[in-house]
Amino acid sequence: MTKKNISSTKRNKPVKTQKRETVSSESVQVEPEVHSLEENKIQNAKTENHKKVDAEEPMKNDVDKIEKKSPKMESVEEVDAEESQTEVFTTPRRSVAFIGSECYPFVKTGGLGDVMYALPKALIKQNCDIKVILPYYKCIPKKYREKMVYKGSFQMDLCADGRSFYVGIMEYVWEGVVYDFIDNEDFFSNGNPYTNLVDDIPKYCYFAKAALAALNYMDWIPDIIHCHDWQAALVPVYLRTKFEDTRLACAKTILTIHNLRFQGIYNIPTIRYWSGLPDYVFNKDALKVGYEDANMLKGGLTYSNIITTVSNTYAGEIQSEYYGETLDAHLRYHSGKLRGIVNGIDYDIWNSITDDRLYANYDTANVLDKKKENKRNLQKELGLDQDEHKFVIGLISRLTDQKGLDLVNSIMTQIMDEHTQVVVLGSGDRKYEDSFRYYENTYKGSVCSNIMYDETRAHKIYAGADALLVPSRFEPCGLTQLIAMHYGTIPIVRETGGLKDTVEPYNMYTNTGNGFTFDRYESGLLLDAINRAKSLYFLSRWCWDEMVQRDMDKNLSWDNSAKQYKNLYLDLT
């Protein structure tokens, strides 16, 4: 590569105070206060700590590294932990700025928050420098806000009439990732990240531009700017217009679609005013939709270098009219830069061996016994009949039409029998909340409806259920089926999006596969899939048990996804 990598590994000595500048955001070049975070991280990774051993102890092999501390010591043994610290990277280093509206554990409303947390962590292991840029919401827990460090501030021109706004930068470093928060009381003082489009459109016009201005201010020029969903979709547009004469212009942009249904659509005059973007971007090939509206996501799709979705099947589906949410033609036009990469799960959070929220921890060696223990305790806690021979179906979901709850609702009475129990966890549309309350009252001891979301209870259901139901109308990726498999719970899913990419249908003739699936969005096919699962569970338990262990052995971590993203970054740069 001829491009020079530029990262936050600055050699300048940090200063104690910052100058407050009132300048146009496109020309901000003030020297920031930057700690040598990546430098320390690299230095720590290179530090070798050798264990002393007795002179009589034999060496494990002839190629172990030996460091002679004194004439009396003959050999030094390397441990596994050291090998992981001195990992030799096989791909060139790249700097990446992640820009998105939420990130666990600071603020999370859905799967985007999980991705913004787990993917940067995984990319560090792939030899990447990472900054994550987020809004400084007031709902961020105090324990995190208290540990943030002020990095500087400036005024930024935003609106079409020249109106400017304050941009503050608060920094937090955690697990090797640098998080920079954009602070502004006018936009982020509300308790929730998302309120309504009237407030959200100005908020995320500001955030998209402020994120780029902050990078400029800190003089941190990434190789890749990776944006997520419509809230950050104007970043590629700003980069190719307002920031085209800055050093940031050399960065390549990727826009990831997590859910195409949400696009940031509002009337053109409002978005033109709050974004300050030139008139020529409001045409039918970029932001304009219909006669008088602008679509922020559509603009980002047009101006980004690469578009990704969170599964390969979903990348194909959204190019069709049924799944395309009116952008199918636009996506077909840009199909040459459209990719699909399946998400993973964070094994630091979702790990049946170490999960302290479970009744009993387990691995593939003892899963068959320990899942029974988890099931009995789950039944006891939820007031269900305690019987380890019951077939327990879990449903952890937002209670909306998208998640296929209308199908579940129509066959619930056919699912229930003396051998079956159902545990529901989630909230959403009133009609579904009331329906599941009715079923709990009707099938006492066999149905438990938890109309809420409780993280601890979710972990217990994943470990205690036999099967997990995910009959979505559409599902860009889905994490619940991945977590279920990692915990030895068999998924029953519809073949759409990431569900199709991650769940291989069980084949009774070859005894292969890791779940049960159905294709068309029909309640009868869902009932058939559930009955096939129950038949295998009760009539061929050894086949079921093998599938449980097979699912737990499957690598569902972020490692594979991170490698694919790293290869994409290298291809772009």
Coordinates of C-alpha atoms in Angstrom, one line a residue:
M1 CA 0.0 0.0 0.0
T2 CA 1.3 3.5 -0.8
K3 CA -1.2 5.3 1.5
K4 CA 0.4 6.4 4.8
N5 CA -1.6 5.1 7.8
I6 CA -2.5 7.9 10.2
S7 CA -3.6 6.9 13.6
S8 CA -4.0 8.4 17.1
T9 CA -0.4 7.4 18.0
K10 CA 0.8 11.0 18.4
R11 CA 4.1 11.7 20.0
N12 CA 3.1 15.2 21.3
K13 CA 3.1 15.7 25.0
P14 CA -0.5 16.1 26.3
V15 CA -1.3 19.6 27.4
K16 CA -3.4 20.5 30.4
T17 CA -5.7 23.1 28.8
Q18 CA -7.5 23.6 25.5
K19 CA -8.1 26.6 23.4
R20 CA -11.7 27.3 22.4
E21 CA -11.9 28.1 18.7
T22 CA -14.8 29.6 16.8
V23 CA -14.2 28.5 13.2
S24 CA -15.8 26.7 10.4
S25 CA -15.9 22.9 11.0
E26 CA -14.4 22.2 7.6
S27 CA -11.2 24.0 8.4
V28 CA -10.7 22.9 12.1
Q29 CA -7.0 22.0 12.5
V30 CA -6.5 22.8 16.2
E31 CA -4.0 20.5 17.9
P32 CA -5.9 18.2 20.3
E33 CA -5.1 16.8 23.6
V34 CA -4.4 13.1 22.7
H35 CA -3.0 10.5 25.0
S36 CA -0.8 7.9 23.3
L37 CA -3.3 5.2 23.8
E38 CA -2.4 3.0 20.9
E39 CA 1.3 3.4 21.6
N40 CA 0.8 2.1 25.1
K41 CA -1.3 -0.8 23.8
I42 CA 1.3 -1.8 21.3
Q43 CA 4.1 -1.5 23.9
N44 CA 2.2 -3.7 26.3
A45 CA 1.5 -6.3 23.6
K46 CA 5.3 -6.4 22.8
T47 CA 6.3 -6.8 26.5
E48 CA 7.5 -10.3 27.2
N49 CA 7.1 -11.7 30.7
H50 CA 9.0 -14.9 31.1
K51 CA 8.5 -17.4 33.9
K52 CA 11.5 -18.8 35.7
V53 CA 11.6 -22.5 36.2
D54 CA 13.9 -24.9 37.9
A55 CA 17.1 -25.9 36.0
E56 CA 16.1 -29.5 36.2
E57 CA 12.7 -29.0 34.5
P58 CA 12.7 -30.2 30.9
M59 CA 11.7 -27.9 28.1
K60 CA 8.4 -28.5 26.3
N61 CA 10.0 -28.2 22.8
D62 CA 13.3 -27.1 21.3
V63 CA 11.9 -23.9 19.8
D64 CA 10.7 -22.2 23.0
K65 CA 12.1 -18.7 23.5
I66 CA 14.9 -18.6 26.1
E67 CA 16.0 -15.6 28.1
K68 CA 18.9 -16.1 30.4
K69 CA 18.4 -14.0 33.6
S70 CA 21.5 -15.3 35.4
P71 CA 24.2 -18.0 35.0
K72 CA 22.1 -20.3 37.3
M73 CA 19.1 -20.4 35.1
E74 CA 19.1 -22.6 32.0
S75 CA 15.7 -22.2 30.4
V76 CA 12.5 -20.2 30.4
E77 CA 9.1 -21.6 29.6
E78 CA 6.5 -19.6 27.6
V79 CA 2.9 -19.8 28.7
D80 CA -0.2 -19.7 26.6
A81 CA -1.2 -16.3 28.0
E82 CA 2.1 -14.8 26.8
E83 CA 1.7 -16.3 23.3
S84 CA -1.6 -14.5 22.9
Q85 CA 0.0 -11.2 24.1
T86 CA 2.8 -11.4 21.5
E87 CA 0.5 -12.3 18.6
V88 CA 2.1 -11.6 15.2
F89 CA -0.4 -9.9 12.9
T90 CA -0.6 -11.1 9.4
T91 CA -2.4 -8.2 7.8
P92 CA -1.4 -4.5 7.6
R93 CA -2.7 -2.1 10.2
R94 CA -5.7 0.1 9.5
S95 CA -7.3 2.9 11.4
V96 CA -11.1 2.9 11.6
A97 CA -13.6 5.4 12.9
F98 CA -17.0 3.9 13.9
I99 CA -19.8 6.4 13.9
G100 CA -23.2 5.4 15.2
S101 CA -26.1 6.4 17.5
E102 CA -25.8 3.8 20.3
C103 CA -23.3 1.4 21.8
Y104 CA -23.4 -1.0 24.7
P105 CA -22.9 -0.4 27.7
F106 CA -23.4 3.4 27.4
V107 CA -26.8 3.3 25.6
K108 CA -28.5 0.4 23.9
T109 CA -32.0 0.0 22.4
G110 CA -31.4 -2.9 20.0
G111 CA -28.9 -5.0 18.0
L112 CA -27.0 -1.9 16.8
G113 CA -25.7 -1.3 20.3
D114 CA -24.3 -4.8 20.5
V115 CA -22.5 -4.5 17.1
M116 CA -21.0 -1.1 18.0
Y117 CA -19.6 -2.6 21.2
A118 CA -18.4 -6.1 20.0
L119 CA -17.1 -5.5 16.5
P120 CA -14.5 -2.8 17.4
K121 CA -13.2 -5.1 20.1
A122 CA -12.8 -7.9 17.6
L123 CA -11.2 -5.6 15.1
I124 CA -8.4 -4.7 17.5
K125 CA -7.4 -8.3 17.4
Q126 CA -7.2 -7.9 13.6
N127 CA -4.6 -5.2 13.9
C128 CA -6.9 -2.2 13.7
D129 CA -6.8 1.2 15.5
I130 CA -10.4 2.0 16.5
K131 CA -12.3 5.1 17.5
V132 CA -16.0 4.9 18.2
I133 CA -17.9 8.2 18.0
L134 CA -21.2 8.5 19.8
P135 CA -23.6 11.2 21.0
Y136 CA -23.2 12.3 24.6
Y137 CA -26.7 11.4 25.7
K138 CA -27.8 12.4 29.2
C139 CA -29.1 8.9 29.7
I140 CA -25.6 7.4 29.7
P141 CA -25.1 6.0 33.2
K142 CA -23.3 8.3 35.6
K143 CA -20.5 5.8 36.4
Y144 CA -19.3 6.1 32.8
R145 CA -19.8 9.9 32.5
E146 CA -17.7 10.4 35.6
K147 CA -14.7 8.6 34.0
M148 CA -14.8 10.5 30.7
V149 CA -12.0 13.0 29.9
Y150 CA -12.6 16.4 28.3
K151 CA -10.7 16.6 25.0
G152 CA -11.6 20.0 23.7
S153 CA -14.4 22.0 22.1
F154 CA -15.1 24.3 19.2
Q155 CA -18.0 26.0 17.4
M156 CA -19.2 24.4 14.2
D157 CA -21.2 26.0 11.3
L158 CA -24.2 23.7 10.7
C159 CA -27.4 25.3 9.3
A160 CA -28.0 26.8 5.9
D161 CA -28.2 30.3 7.3
G162 CA -24.8 30.0 9.0
R163 CA -26.1 29.2 12.5
S164 CA -23.3 27.5 14.5
F165 CA -23.4 25.1 17.5
Y166 CA -21.0 24.1 20.2
V167 CA -19.2 20.8 19.8
G168 CA -17.6 19.2 22.9
I169 CA -15.5 16.0 22.9
M170 CA -15.5 13.7 25.9
E171 CA -13.3 10.6 25.8
Y172 CA -13.5 7.2 27.5
V173 CA -11.1 4.3 27.0
W174 CA -12.3 0.8 27.7
E175 CA -10.9 -2.6 26.7
G176 CA -8.5 -1.1 24.2
V177 CA -11.2 0.9 22.3
V178 CA -11.3 4.7 22.4
Y179 CA -14.8 6.2 22.7
D180 CA -15.3 9.8 21.8
F181 CA -18.6 11.4 22.7
I182 CA -20.0 14.4 21.0
D183 CA -21.4 16.8 23.6
N184 CA -24.2 19.3 23.0
E185 CA -27.0 20.2 25.3
D186 CA -29.3 21.5 22.6
F187 CA -29.5 18.1 20.9
F188 CA -28.6 15.4 23.5
S189 CA -30.2 16.6 26.7
N190 CA -33.3 14.3 26.3
G191 CA -33.4 11.1 28.3
N192 CA -33.8 8.8 25.3
P193 CA -31.6 8.5 22.2
Y194 CA -34.7 8.4 19.8
T195 CA -37.8 10.5 20.4
N196 CA -39.6 11.6 17.1
L197 CA -38.5 12.7 13.7
V198 CA -39.2 16.4 14.4
D199 CA -36.4 16.3 17.0
D200 CA -34.3 13.4 15.6
I201 CA -33.7 14.9 12.1
P202 CA -31.9 18.0 13.4
K203 CA -30.1 15.9 16.1
Y204 CA -28.5 13.5 13.6
C205 CA -27.8 16.1 11.0
Y206 CA -25.7 17.8 13.7
F207 CA -24.2 14.5 14.9
A208 CA -23.0 13.4 11.4
K209 CA -21.2 16.7 10.8
A210 CA -19.9 17.0 14.3
A211 CA -18.4 13.5 14.2
L212 CA -16.3 14.5 11.1
A213 CA -15.4 17.9 12.6
A214 CA -14.2 16.2 15.8
L215 CA -11.9 13.9 13.8
N216 CA -10.6 16.9 12.0
Y217 CA -10.1 18.8 15.3
M218 CA -8.3 15.9 17.0
D219 CA -6.2 15.4 13.8
W220 CA -7.0 11.7 13.8
I221 CA -7.4 10.8 10.1
P222 CA -8.7 7.3 9.7
D223 CA -8.3 5.0 6.7
I224 CA -11.9 4.0 7.0
I225 CA -15.0 5.7 8.3
H226 CA -17.6 3.1 9.1
C227 CA -21.1 4.5 9.6
H228 CA -24.2 2.7 10.9
D229 CA -27.8 3.2 10.0
W230 CA -29.6 6.4 9.0
Q231 CA -28.5 8.3 12.0
A232 CA -25.0 8.4 10.6
A233 CA -25.9 8.2 7.0
L234 CA -25.1 11.8 6.2
V235 CA -21.4 11.3 7.1
P236 CA -20.5 10.1 3.6
V237 CA -22.5 13.0 2.1
Y238 CA -20.7 15.5 4.3
L239 CA -17.3 14.0 3.5
R240 CA -17.8 14.3 -0.2
T241 CA -19.2 17.9 0.0
K242 CA -18.4 20.0 3.1
F243 CA -15.2 18.2 3.9
E244 CA -13.8 17.5 0.4
D245 CA -10.9 20.0 0.9
T246 CA -9.8 18.6 4.3
R247 CA -7.4 15.8 5.1
L248 CA -10.4 13.6 6.0
A249 CA -11.3 13.4 2.3
C250 CA -8.8 10.6 1.8
A251 CA -10.8 8.3 4.1
K252 CA -13.0 5.7 2.5
T253 CA -16.6 5.3 3.8
I254 CA -18.7 2.2 4.6
L255 CA -22.4 2.4 5.5
T256 CA -23.9 -0.6 7.3
I257 CA -27.6 -1.2 7.1
H258 CA -28.9 -2.9 10.3
N259 CA -32.6 -2.4 9.5
L260 CA -33.7 -0.9 6.2
R261 CA -37.2 0.0 7.6
F262 CA -35.8 3.1 9.4
Q263 CA -34.4 5.6 6.9
G264 CA -34.7 9.2 8.3
I265 CA -37.2 10.6 5.8
Y266 CA -38.5 14.2 6.2
N267 CA -39.3 17.2 4.0
I268 CA -36.5 18.6 1.9
P269 CA -36.6 22.2 3.3
T270 CA -36.1 21.0 6.9
I271 CA -33.2 18.6 6.1
R272 CA -31.6 21.2 3.7
Y273 CA -31.7 23.8 6.5
W274 CA -30.4 21.6 9.4
S275 CA -27.7 19.9 7.3
G276 CA -26.5 22.9 5.4
L277 CA -25.8 20.6 2.4
P278 CA -25.7 22.1 -1.1
D279 CA -28.8 22.0 -3.2
Y280 CA -27.3 19.5 -5.8
V281 CA -27.4 16.6 -3.3
F282 CA -31.2 16.9 -3.1
N283 CA -31.8 15.1 -6.4
K284 CA -33.5 11.8 -7.2
D285 CA -30.2 10.0 -7.4
A286 CA -29.1 11.0 -3.9
L287 CA -31.4 12.3 -1.1
K288 CA -34.7 13.1 -2.8
V289 CA -37.6 10.7 -2.6
G290 CA -41.1 11.4 -4.0
Y291 CA -41.8 15.0 -4.8
E292 CA -40.9 16.9 -1.6
D293 CA -39.0 14.5 0.8
A294 CA -35.4 13.8 1.5
N295 CA -34.1 10.4 2.7
M296 CA -30.9 10.5 4.8
L297 CA -30.2 6.8 4.4
K298 CA -30.6 7.0 0.6
G299 CA -28.1 9.8 0.5
G300 CA -25.6 7.8 2.5
L301 CA -26.0 4.8 0.2
T302 CA -25.3 7.0 -2.8
Y303 CA -22.1 8.6 -1.5
S304 CA -20.5 5.7 0.5
N305 CA -17.8 3.6 -1.1
I306 CA -19.2 0.3 0.2
I307 CA -22.6 -0.7 1.5
T308 CA -22.9 -3.6 3.9
T309 CA -25.8 -5.4 5.5
V310 CA -25.7 -7.8 8.4
S311 CA -26.2 -11.0 6.4
N312 CA -25.7 -12.2 2.9
T313 CA -29.3 -13.3 2.4
Y314 CA -30.6 -9.9 3.6
A315 CA -28.3 -8.1 1.1
G316 CA -30.1 -10.0 -1.6
E317 CA -33.6 -9.6 -0.1
I318 CA -33.5 -5.8 0.2
Q319 CA -33.0 -5.6 -3.6
S320 CA -36.5 -7.0 -4.0
E321 CA -39.8 -5.0 -3.8
Y322 CA -41.1 -7.0 -0.8
Y323 CA -38.1 -6.4 1.5
G324 CA -36.7 -3.2 -0.1
E325 CA -38.8 -0.6 1.8
T326 CA -39.1 1.5 -1.4
L327 CA -35.3 1.5 -1.9
D328 CA -35.0 -1.7 -3.8
A329 CA -34.4 0.0 -7.2
H330 CA -31.8 2.2 -5.6
L331 CA -30.1 -0.8 -4.0
R332 CA -30.1 -2.7 -7.2
Y333 CA -28.5 0.2 -9.0
H334 CA -25.7 0.2 -6.3
S335 CA -25.6 -3.6 -6.0
G336 CA -21.9 -3.6 -7.2
K337 CA -20.8 -2.1 -3.8
L338 CA -23.3 -4.1 -1.7
R339 CA -22.0 -6.8 0.7
G340 CA -23.4 -9.0 3.4
I341 CA -21.5 -10.0 6.5
V342 CA -23.2 -11.9 9.3
N343 CA -22.9 -10.6 12.9
G344 CA -21.4 -12.6 15.7
I345 CA -21.9 -12.7 19.5
D346 CA -19.6 -11.5 22.2
Y347 CA -18.3 -14.6 24.1
D348 CA -17.3 -12.4 27.0
I349 CA -21.0 -11.8 27.6
W350 CA -22.6 -14.9 26.2
N351 CA -20.7 -17.9 27.5
S352 CA -22.4 -20.8 29.2
I353 CA -19.2 -21.7 31.0
T354 CA -18.6 -18.4 32.7
D355 CA -22.1 -16.8 32.7
D356 CA -22.8 -15.9 36.4
R357 CA -26.5 -15.3 35.6
L358 CA -27.2 -19.0 35.1
Y359 CA -28.4 -21.5 37.7
A360 CA -25.6 -23.9 36.6
N361 CA -22.7 -23.4 34.2
Y362 CA -21.9 -26.0 31.6
D363 CA -20.0 -26.8 28.4
T364 CA -20.4 -29.4 25.7
A365 CA -19.1 -32.2 28.0
N366 CA -21.9 -31.8 30.6
V367 CA -24.6 -29.8 28.8
L368 CA -27.1 -32.6 28.7
D369 CA -27.2 -32.9 32.5
K370 CA -26.7 -29.2 33.3
K371 CA -29.5 -28.0 30.9
K372 CA -31.9 -30.2 32.8
E373 CA -30.8 -28.5 36.0
N374 CA -31.2 -25.0 34.4
K375 CA -34.7 -26.1 33.1
R376 CA -35.9 -27.2 36.5
N377 CA -34.8 -24.0 38.2
L378 CA -36.3 -21.9 35.4
Q379 CA -39.6 -23.7 35.8
K380 CA -39.5 -23.1 39.6
E381 CA -38.7 -19.4 39.3
L382 CA -41.4 -18.8 36.7
G383 CA -44.1 -20.8 38.4
L384 CA -44.3 -23.5 35.8
D385 CA -44.9 -27.2 36.5
Q386 CA -41.5 -28.6 37.4
D387 CA -40.8 -31.5 35.0
E388 CA -37.6 -31.9 33.1
H389 CA -39.3 -34.1 30.5
K390 CA -41.4 -31.1 29.3
F391 CA -40.5 -29.5 26.0
V392 CA -39.8 -25.9 26.9
I393 CA -40.0 -23.3 24.1
G394 CA -38.5 -19.9 24.7
L395 CA -39.5 -16.7 22.9
I396 CA -37.3 -13.6 23.5
S397 CA -38.3 -10.8 21.3
R398 CA -39.9 -7.4 20.7
L399 CA -43.6 -8.2 20.5
T400 CA -44.3 -6.7 17.0
D401 CA -45.5 -7.9 13.6
Q402 CA -41.9 -7.9 12.2
K403 CA -41.0 -10.7 14.7
G404 CA -43.8 -13.0 13.4
L405 CA -45.9 -12.8 16.5
D406 CA -49.1 -12.9 14.4
L407 CA -48.1 -16.4 13.3
V408 CA -47.4 -17.4 16.9
N409 CA -50.7 -15.9 18.0
S410 CA -52.7 -17.9 15.5
I411 CA -51.3 -21.3 16.4
M412 CA -50.7 -20.9 20.2
T413 CA -53.7 -23.2 21.1
Q414 CA -52.3 -25.9 18.8
I415 CA -48.8 -25.7 20.3
M416 CA -50.0 -26.2 23.8
D417 CA -50.4 -29.8 25.1
E418 CA -49.5 -31.7 28.2
H419 CA -45.9 -32.1 27.1
T420 CA -45.2 -28.5 26.1
Q421 CA -44.4 -25.3 28.0
V422 CA -43.8 -21.8 26.6
V423 CA -41.8 -18.9 28.1
V424 CA -42.2 -15.4 26.7
L425 CA -39.9 -12.4 27.4
G426 CA -40.4 -9.1 25.7
S427 CA -42.6 -6.1 25.3
G428 CA -44.1 -4.2 22.3
D429 CA -47.5 -3.9 20.7
R430 CA -50.4 -3.9 23.1
K431 CA -52.3 -6.6 21.2
Y432 CA -49.5 -9.1 21.6
E433 CA -48.8 -8.2 25.2
D434 CA -52.5 -8.8 26.0
S435 CA -52.6 -12.0 24.0
F436 CA -49.7 -13.6 25.9
R437 CA -51.2 -12.5 29.2
Y438 CA -54.4 -14.3 28.2
Y439 CA -52.4 -17.5 27.3
E440 CA -50.6 -17.4 30.7
N441 CA -54.0 -17.2 32.5
T442 CA -55.5 -19.9 30.3
Y443 CA -52.6 -22.4 30.5
K444 CA -51.5 -22.0 34.1
G445 CA -48.4 -23.9 34.8
S446 CA -47.5 -24.2 31.2
V447 CA -47.2 -20.6 29.9
C448 CA -45.3 -17.8 31.5
S449 CA -45.5 -14.3 29.9
N450 CA -42.9 -11.9 31.1
I451 CA -44.1 -8.6 29.5
M452 CA -40.8 -6.7 30.0
Y453 CA -37.2 -7.1 29.2
D454 CA -34.9 -8.5 31.9
E455 CA -31.3 -9.3 30.8
T456 CA -30.8 -11.8 33.6
R457 CA -34.0 -13.6 32.9
A458 CA -33.0 -13.7 29.2
H459 CA -29.8 -15.5 30.1
K460 CA -31.7 -18.0 32.2
I461 CA -34.2 -18.7 29.4
Y462 CA -31.4 -19.3 26.8
A463 CA -29.9 -21.9 29.2
G464 CA -33.1 -23.5 30.5
A465 CA -35.2 -23.7 27.3
D466 CA -35.0 -26.7 24.9
A467 CA -35.9 -24.6 21.8
L468 CA -36.1 -20.9 20.8
L469 CA -38.7 -19.6 18.5
V470 CA -37.7 -16.9 15.9
P471 CA -40.5 -16.8 13.2
S472 CA -39.6 -13.3 11.9
R473 CA -41.3 -11.8 8.8
F474 CA -37.9 -10.3 8.0
E475 CA -34.7 -10.4 10.1
P476 CA -31.6 -8.6 8.9
C477 CA -29.3 -10.8 11.0
G478 CA -30.7 -11.8 14.4
L479 CA -28.7 -12.4 17.5
T480 CA -31.2 -14.5 19.5
Q481 CA -30.7 -17.6 17.3
L482 CA -26.9 -17.3 17.7
I483 CA -27.1 -17.0 21.4
A484 CA -29.5 -19.9 21.6
M485 CA -27.2 -22.2 19.7
H486 CA -24.2 -21.2 21.8
Y487 CA -26.2 -22.2 24.9
G488 CA -27.3 -25.5 23.4
T489 CA -30.9 -24.4 22.7
I490 CA -32.2 -25.4 19.3
P491 CA -33.6 -22.6 17.1
I492 CA -36.9 -22.8 15.2
V493 CA -36.7 -20.1 12.6
R494 CA -38.1 -18.8 9.4
E495 CA -35.7 -18.9 6.4
T496 CA -35.1 -15.2 6.0
G497 CA -32.1 -12.8 6.3
G498 CA -29.5 -13.8 8.9
L499 CA -31.8 -16.6 10.2
K500 CA -31.3 -18.5 6.9
D501 CA -27.6 -17.8 6.8
T502 CA -26.9 -19.1 10.3
V503 CA -29.4 -22.0 10.9
E504 CA -28.9 -25.1 8.8
P505 CA -32.2 -27.1 8.6
Y506 CA -32.1 -30.5 10.4
N507 CA -31.9 -33.4 7.9
M508 CA -33.3 -36.6 9.5
Y509 CA -31.7 -38.9 6.9
T510 CA -28.1 -37.7 7.5
N511 CA -28.6 -36.4 11.1
T512 CA -27.1 -33.1 10.2
G513 CA -28.1 -29.5 10.7
N514 CA -28.5 -27.2 13.7
G515 CA -32.2 -26.2 13.9
F516 CA -35.6 -26.4 12.3
T517 CA -36.8 -24.0 9.6
F518 CA -39.8 -23.1 7.4
D519 CA -39.8 -20.9 4.3
R520 CA -43.0 -19.1 3.5
Y521 CA -44.6 -16.8 6.0
E522 CA -47.5 -19.1 7.0
S523 CA -48.7 -20.2 10.4
G524 CA -49.2 -23.8 9.2
L525 CA -45.5 -24.1 8.2
L526 CA -44.5 -22.7 11.6
L527 CA -46.6 -25.2 13.4
D528 CA -45.1 -28.0 11.2
A529 CA -41.5 -26.9 12.2
I530 CA -42.4 -26.9 15.9
N531 CA -44.0 -30.4 15.6
R532 CA -40.9 -31.7 13.8
A533 CA -38.8 -30.4 16.6
K534 CA -41.0 -32.0 19.2
S535 CA -41.0 -35.3 17.4
L536 CA -37.2 -35.4 17.3
Y537 CA -37.0 -34.4 21.0
F538 CA -39.4 -37.1 22.2
L539 CA -38.8 -39.9 19.7
S540 CA -35.1 -39.6 18.8
R541 CA -33.5 -37.9 21.8
W542 CA -30.0 -39.1 20.9
C543 CA -30.2 -37.1 17.6
W544 CA -31.5 -34.1 19.5
D545 CA -28.7 -34.3 22.0
E546 CA -26.1 -34.6 19.2
M547 CA -27.5 -31.4 17.7
V548 CA -27.3 -29.6 21.0
Q549 CA -23.6 -30.4 21.2
R550 CA -23.1 -29.6 17.6
D551 CA -24.6 -26.2 18.0
M552 CA -22.4 -25.4 21.0
D553 CA -19.3 -26.4 19.1
K554 CA -20.1 -24.0 16.3
N555 CA -17.9 -20.9 16.2
L556 CA -20.4 -18.0 16.5
S557 CA -18.0 -15.4 17.8
W558 CA -17.1 -12.1 16.1
D559 CA -13.8 -13.5 15.0
N560 CA -15.0 -14.6 11.5
S561 CA -17.0 -11.4 11.0
A562 CA -14.1 -9.2 12.0
K563 CA -11.8 -11.0 9.6
Q564 CA -14.3 -10.3 6.7
Y565 CA -14.5 -6.6 7.7
K566 CA -10.8 -6.3 7.9
N567 CA -10.4 -7.8 4.4
L568 CA -13.0 -5.3 3.2
Y569 CA -11.0 -2.4 4.7
L570 CA -7.9 -3.7 3.0
D571 CA -9.6 -4.0 -0.3
L572 CA -10.8 -0.4 0.0
T573 CA -7.4 1.1 0.9

